[in-house]
Amino acid sequence: MKINQVLYVYTDGGARGNPGPAAIGVVISKAHNEQDGSIITRFGRRVGETTNNVAEYRAVIAALEFIATQKLPCQRINFFLDSQLVVSQLTGEFKIKQPHLRTLVDSVHALVRRLGTEVSFTHVSRSRNKHADELVNQALDDPDMTASA
């Protein structure tokens, strides 16, 4: 990958019961439209019993940790989430009232600083985030599964 590479990261988190069994889905691609051959990784996994919002944050954190661990060279990371609340909290548009969510936001910001790259967070419709959403549902439907490709 070139150093001027832009990564496109689609993340989703969900819980059945809210709180309830929860899972995350992550798709990291070299192209905005997830063309064949552009997907670097995709994975889904359960994250215990929690809320939708916590699962959404854990998906962002898992993606950033993957990028850091794999040392993926990139100039910019564009995140796409279908949670308006999480995007607005990460960008500073909304206040964070719950201390447990503040801790997760702080973790995201620490990982971004560690990577030392530009990062953006954009809200998209659920239909534009369908691959990450599918990974969440696969992980929730099969408790023994950790989906990846």
Short mmCIF file of the C-alpha atoms (twelve columns), coordinates in Angstrom:
data_MODEL
# 
_entry.id   MODEL 
# 
loop_
_atom_site.group_PDB 
_atom_site.id 
_atom_site.type_symbol 
_atom_site.label_atom_id 
_atom_site.label_alt_id 
_atom_site.label_comp_id 
_atom_site.label_asym_id 
_atom_site.label_seq_id 
_atom_site.Cartn_x 
_atom_site.Cartn_y 
_atom_site.Cartn_z 
_atom_site.pdbx_PDB_model_num 
ATOM 1   C CA . MET A 1   0.000   0.000   0.000  1 
ATOM 2   C CA . LYS A 2   1.171   3.501   -0.791 1 
ATOM 3   C CA . ILE A 3   1.730   5.927   2.073  1 
ATOM 4   C CA . ASN A 4   -0.846  8.291   0.516  1 
ATOM 5   C CA . GLN A 5   -3.410  5.523   0.843  1 
ATOM 6   C CA . VAL A 6   -6.854  6.397   2.161  1 
ATOM 7   C CA . LEU A 7   -8.635  3.711   4.165  1 
ATOM 8   C CA . TYR A 8   -12.417 3.466   4.131  1 
ATOM 9   C CA . VAL A 9   -13.731 1.867   7.298  1 
ATOM 10  C CA . TYR A 10  -17.331 0.791   7.785  1 
ATOM 11  C CA . THR A 11  -18.227 -0.144  11.346 1 
ATOM 12  C CA . ASP A 12  -21.395 -1.227  13.081 1 
ATOM 13  C CA . GLY A 13  -22.403 -2.460  16.487 1 
ATOM 14  C CA . GLY A 14  -25.636 -3.906  17.728 1 
ATOM 15  C CA . ALA A 15  -27.266 -5.475  20.739 1 
ATOM 16  C CA . ARG A 16  -30.341 -7.620  20.980 1 
ATOM 17  C CA . GLY A 17  -32.206 -6.435  24.032 1 
ATOM 18  C CA . ASN A 18  -30.244 -3.198  24.523 1 
ATOM 19  C CA . PRO A 19  -28.588 -4.160  26.767 1 
ATOM 20  C CA . GLY A 20  -28.254 -7.700  25.589 1 
ATOM 21  C CA . PRO A 21  -25.974 -9.944  23.561 1 
ATOM 22  C CA . ALA A 22  -23.902 -7.593  21.411 1 
ATOM 23  C CA . ALA A 23  -21.586 -7.809  18.421 1 
ATOM 24  C CA . ILE A 24  -19.489 -5.643  16.137 1 
ATOM 25  C CA . GLY A 25  -18.838 -5.610  12.406 1 
ATOM 26  C CA . VAL A 26  -15.862 -4.004  10.648 1 
ATOM 27  C CA . VAL A 27  -15.016 -3.669  6.951  1 
ATOM 28  C CA . ILE A 28  -11.738 -1.968  5.982  1 
ATOM 29  C CA . SER A 29  -11.267 -1.178  2.312  1 
ATOM 30  C CA . LYS A 30  -8.909  0.678   -0.025 1 
ATOM 31  C CA . ALA A 31  -11.899 1.929   -2.056 1 
ATOM 32  C CA . HIS A 32  -14.997 3.814   -0.995 1 
ATOM 33  C CA . ASN A 33  -17.348 1.411   -2.751 1 
ATOM 34  C CA . GLU A 34  -15.754 -1.809  -1.454 1 
ATOM 35  C CA . GLN A 35  -14.892 -3.049  -4.961 1 
ATOM 36  C CA . ASP A 36  -13.635 -6.587  -5.450 1 
ATOM 37  C CA . GLY A 37  -10.018 -6.739  -4.389 1 
ATOM 38  C CA . SER A 38  -10.202 -3.526  -2.399 1 
ATOM 39  C CA . ILE A 39  -11.247 -5.073  0.919  1 
ATOM 40  C CA . ILE A 40  -8.323  -5.401  3.308  1 
ATOM 41  C CA . THR A 41  -10.286 -7.171  6.030  1 
ATOM 42  C CA . ARG A 42  -13.783 -7.746  7.286  1 
ATOM 43  C CA . PHE A 43  -14.685 -9.269  10.607 1 
ATOM 44  C CA . GLY A 44  -17.489 -9.632  13.086 1 
ATOM 45  C CA . ARG A 45  -17.476 -10.873 16.645 1 
ATOM 46  C CA . ARG A 46  -19.479 -10.884 19.817 1 
ATOM 47  C CA . VAL A 47  -18.543 -8.372  22.503 1 
ATOM 48  C CA . GLY A 48  -20.535 -9.685  25.461 1 
ATOM 49  C CA . GLU A 49  -23.664 -8.173  26.990 1 
ATOM 50  C CA . THR A 50  -23.909 -4.441  26.410 1 
ATOM 51  C CA . THR A 51  -25.851 -1.674  24.658 1 
ATOM 52  C CA . ASN A 52  -26.029 -0.668  21.000 1 
ATOM 53  C CA . ASN A 53  -24.017 2.493   21.661 1 
ATOM 54  C CA . VAL A 54  -21.210 0.679   23.462 1 
ATOM 55  C CA . ALA A 55  -21.072 -1.898  20.652 1 
ATOM 56  C CA . GLU A 56  -20.833 0.925   18.071 1 
ATOM 57  C CA . TYR A 57  -17.838 2.386   19.929 1 
ATOM 58  C CA . ARG A 58  -16.214 -1.032  20.314 1 
ATOM 59  C CA . ALA A 59  -16.436 -1.509  16.549 1 
ATOM 60  C CA . VAL A 60  -14.575 1.770   15.934 1 
ATOM 61  C CA . ILE A 61  -11.961 0.798   18.533 1 
ATOM 62  C CA . ALA A 62  -11.539 -2.683  16.994 1 
ATOM 63  C CA . ALA A 63  -10.983 -1.137  13.554 1 
ATOM 64  C CA . LEU A 64  -8.394  1.331   14.867 1 
ATOM 65  C CA . GLU A 65  -6.625  -1.440  16.789 1 
ATOM 66  C CA . PHE A 66  -6.501  -3.589  13.641 1 
ATOM 67  C CA . ILE A 67  -5.026  -0.717  11.610 1 
ATOM 68  C CA . ALA A 68  -2.433  -0.059  14.342 1 
ATOM 69  C CA . THR A 69  -1.537  -3.730  14.881 1 
ATOM 70  C CA . GLN A 70  -1.209  -4.452  11.161 1 
ATOM 71  C CA . LYS A 71  0.709   -1.178  10.681 1 
ATOM 72  C CA . LEU A 72  -1.416  -0.309  7.668  1 
ATOM 73  C CA . PRO A 73  0.253   2.734   6.110  1 
ATOM 74  C CA . CYS A 74  -2.273  5.430   5.378  1 
ATOM 75  C CA . GLN A 75  -2.543  9.168   5.112  1 
ATOM 76  C CA . ARG A 76  -6.209  9.299   6.064  1 
ATOM 77  C CA . ILE A 77  -8.893  7.051   7.548  1 
ATOM 78  C CA . ASN A 78  -12.531 7.724   6.683  1 
ATOM 79  C CA . PHE A 79  -14.991 6.037   9.039  1 
ATOM 80  C CA . PHE A 80  -18.614 5.452   8.072  1 
ATOM 81  C CA . LEU A 81  -21.144 4.601   10.799 1 
ATOM 82  C CA . ASP A 82  -24.928 4.409   10.828 1 
ATOM 83  C CA . SER A 83  -25.104 5.773   14.399 1 
ATOM 84  C CA . GLN A 84  -25.677 9.533   14.290 1 
ATOM 85  C CA . LEU A 85  -25.190 9.711   18.074 1 
ATOM 86  C CA . VAL A 86  -21.754 8.078   18.012 1 
ATOM 87  C CA . VAL A 87  -20.573 10.174  15.047 1 
ATOM 88  C CA . SER A 88  -21.797 13.367  16.731 1 
ATOM 89  C CA . GLN A 89  -20.111 12.459  20.016 1 
ATOM 90  C CA . LEU A 90  -16.815 11.537  18.324 1 
ATOM 91  C CA . THR A 91  -16.750 14.804  16.376 1 
ATOM 92  C CA . GLY A 92  -17.605 16.900  19.435 1 
ATOM 93  C CA . GLU A 93  -20.990 18.008  18.121 1 
ATOM 94  C CA . PHE A 94  -22.866 16.291  20.986 1 
ATOM 95  C CA . LYS A 95  -21.939 16.270  24.660 1 
ATOM 96  C CA . ILE A 96  -21.175 12.945  26.262 1 
ATOM 97  C CA . LYS A 97  -23.198 12.622  29.454 1 
ATOM 98  C CA . GLN A 98  -22.491 9.021   30.466 1 
ATOM 99  C CA . PRO A 99  -19.041 8.381   31.995 1 
ATOM 100 C CA . HIS A 100 -18.763 4.909   30.403 1 
ATOM 101 C CA . LEU A 101 -19.243 6.443   26.942 1 
ATOM 102 C CA . ARG A 102 -16.698 9.183   27.744 1 
ATOM 103 C CA . THR A 103 -14.160 6.433   28.475 1 
ATOM 104 C CA . LEU A 104 -14.823 4.852   25.067 1 
ATOM 105 C CA . VAL A 105 -14.546 8.204   23.263 1 
ATOM 106 C CA . ASP A 106 -11.254 8.849   25.053 1 
ATOM 107 C CA . SER A 107 -10.020 5.422   23.889 1 
ATOM 108 C CA . VAL A 108 -10.917 6.248   20.276 1 
ATOM 109 C CA . HIS A 109 -9.130  9.608   20.454 1 
ATOM 110 C CA . ALA A 110 -6.041  8.003   22.048 1 
ATOM 111 C CA . LEU A 111 -5.842  5.431   19.238 1 
ATOM 112 C CA . VAL A 112 -6.218  8.168   16.623 1 
ATOM 113 C CA . ARG A 113 -3.355  10.115  18.228 1 
ATOM 114 C CA . ARG A 114 -1.243  6.940   18.324 1 
ATOM 115 C CA . LEU A 115 -1.793  6.379   14.603 1 
ATOM 116 C CA . GLY A 116 -0.884  9.976   13.825 1 
ATOM 117 C CA . THR A 117 -3.105  10.165  10.761 1 
ATOM 118 C CA . GLU A 118 -6.133  12.191  9.742  1 
ATOM 119 C CA . VAL A 119 -9.402  10.531  10.726 1 
ATOM 120 C CA . SER A 120 -12.954 11.498  9.844  1 
ATOM 121 C CA . PHE A 121 -16.268 10.122  11.090 1 
ATOM 122 C CA . THR A 122 -19.291 10.303  8.794  1 
ATOM 123 C CA . HIS A 123 -22.879 9.250   9.406  1 
ATOM 124 C CA . VAL A 124 -24.368 7.091   6.644  1 
ATOM 125 C CA . SER A 125 -27.679 5.332   6.209  1 
ATOM 126 C CA . ARG A 126 -27.980 1.718   7.298  1 
ATOM 127 C CA . SER A 127 -28.237 0.700   3.627  1 
ATOM 128 C CA . ARG A 128 -24.770 2.204   2.958  1 
ATOM 129 C CA . ASN A 129 -23.371 0.260   5.920  1 
ATOM 130 C CA . LYS A 130 -24.942 -3.075  5.057  1 
ATOM 131 C CA . HIS A 131 -21.766 -5.192  4.985  1 
ATOM 132 C CA . ALA A 132 -20.747 -4.222  8.524  1 
ATOM 133 C CA . ASP A 133 -24.366 -4.701  9.646  1 
ATOM 134 C CA . GLU A 134 -24.410 -8.200  8.121  1 
ATOM 135 C CA . LEU A 135 -21.287 -9.117  10.103 1 
ATOM 136 C CA . VAL A 136 -22.959 -7.958  13.338 1 
ATOM 137 C CA . ASN A 137 -26.023 -10.082 12.644 1 
ATOM 138 C CA . GLN A 138 -23.964 -13.127 11.650 1 
ATOM 139 C CA . ALA A 139 -22.028 -12.904 14.920 1 
ATOM 140 C CA . LEU A 140 -25.241 -12.513 16.931 1 
ATOM 141 C CA . ASP A 141 -26.932 -15.418 15.127 1 
ATOM 142 C CA . ASP A 142 -23.995 -17.773 15.700 1 
ATOM 143 C CA . PRO A 143 -22.453 -17.331 19.173 1 
ATOM 144 C CA . ASP A 144 -19.461 -19.506 18.243 1 
ATOM 145 C CA . MET A 145 -18.645 -17.507 15.133 1 
ATOM 146 C CA . THR A 146 -16.000 -14.909 14.602 1 
ATOM 147 C CA . ALA A 147 -16.622 -13.872 11.006 1 
ATOM 148 C CA . SER A 148 -13.670 -12.729 8.958  1 
ATOM 149 C CA . ALA A 149 -12.311 -12.783 5.455  1 
# 
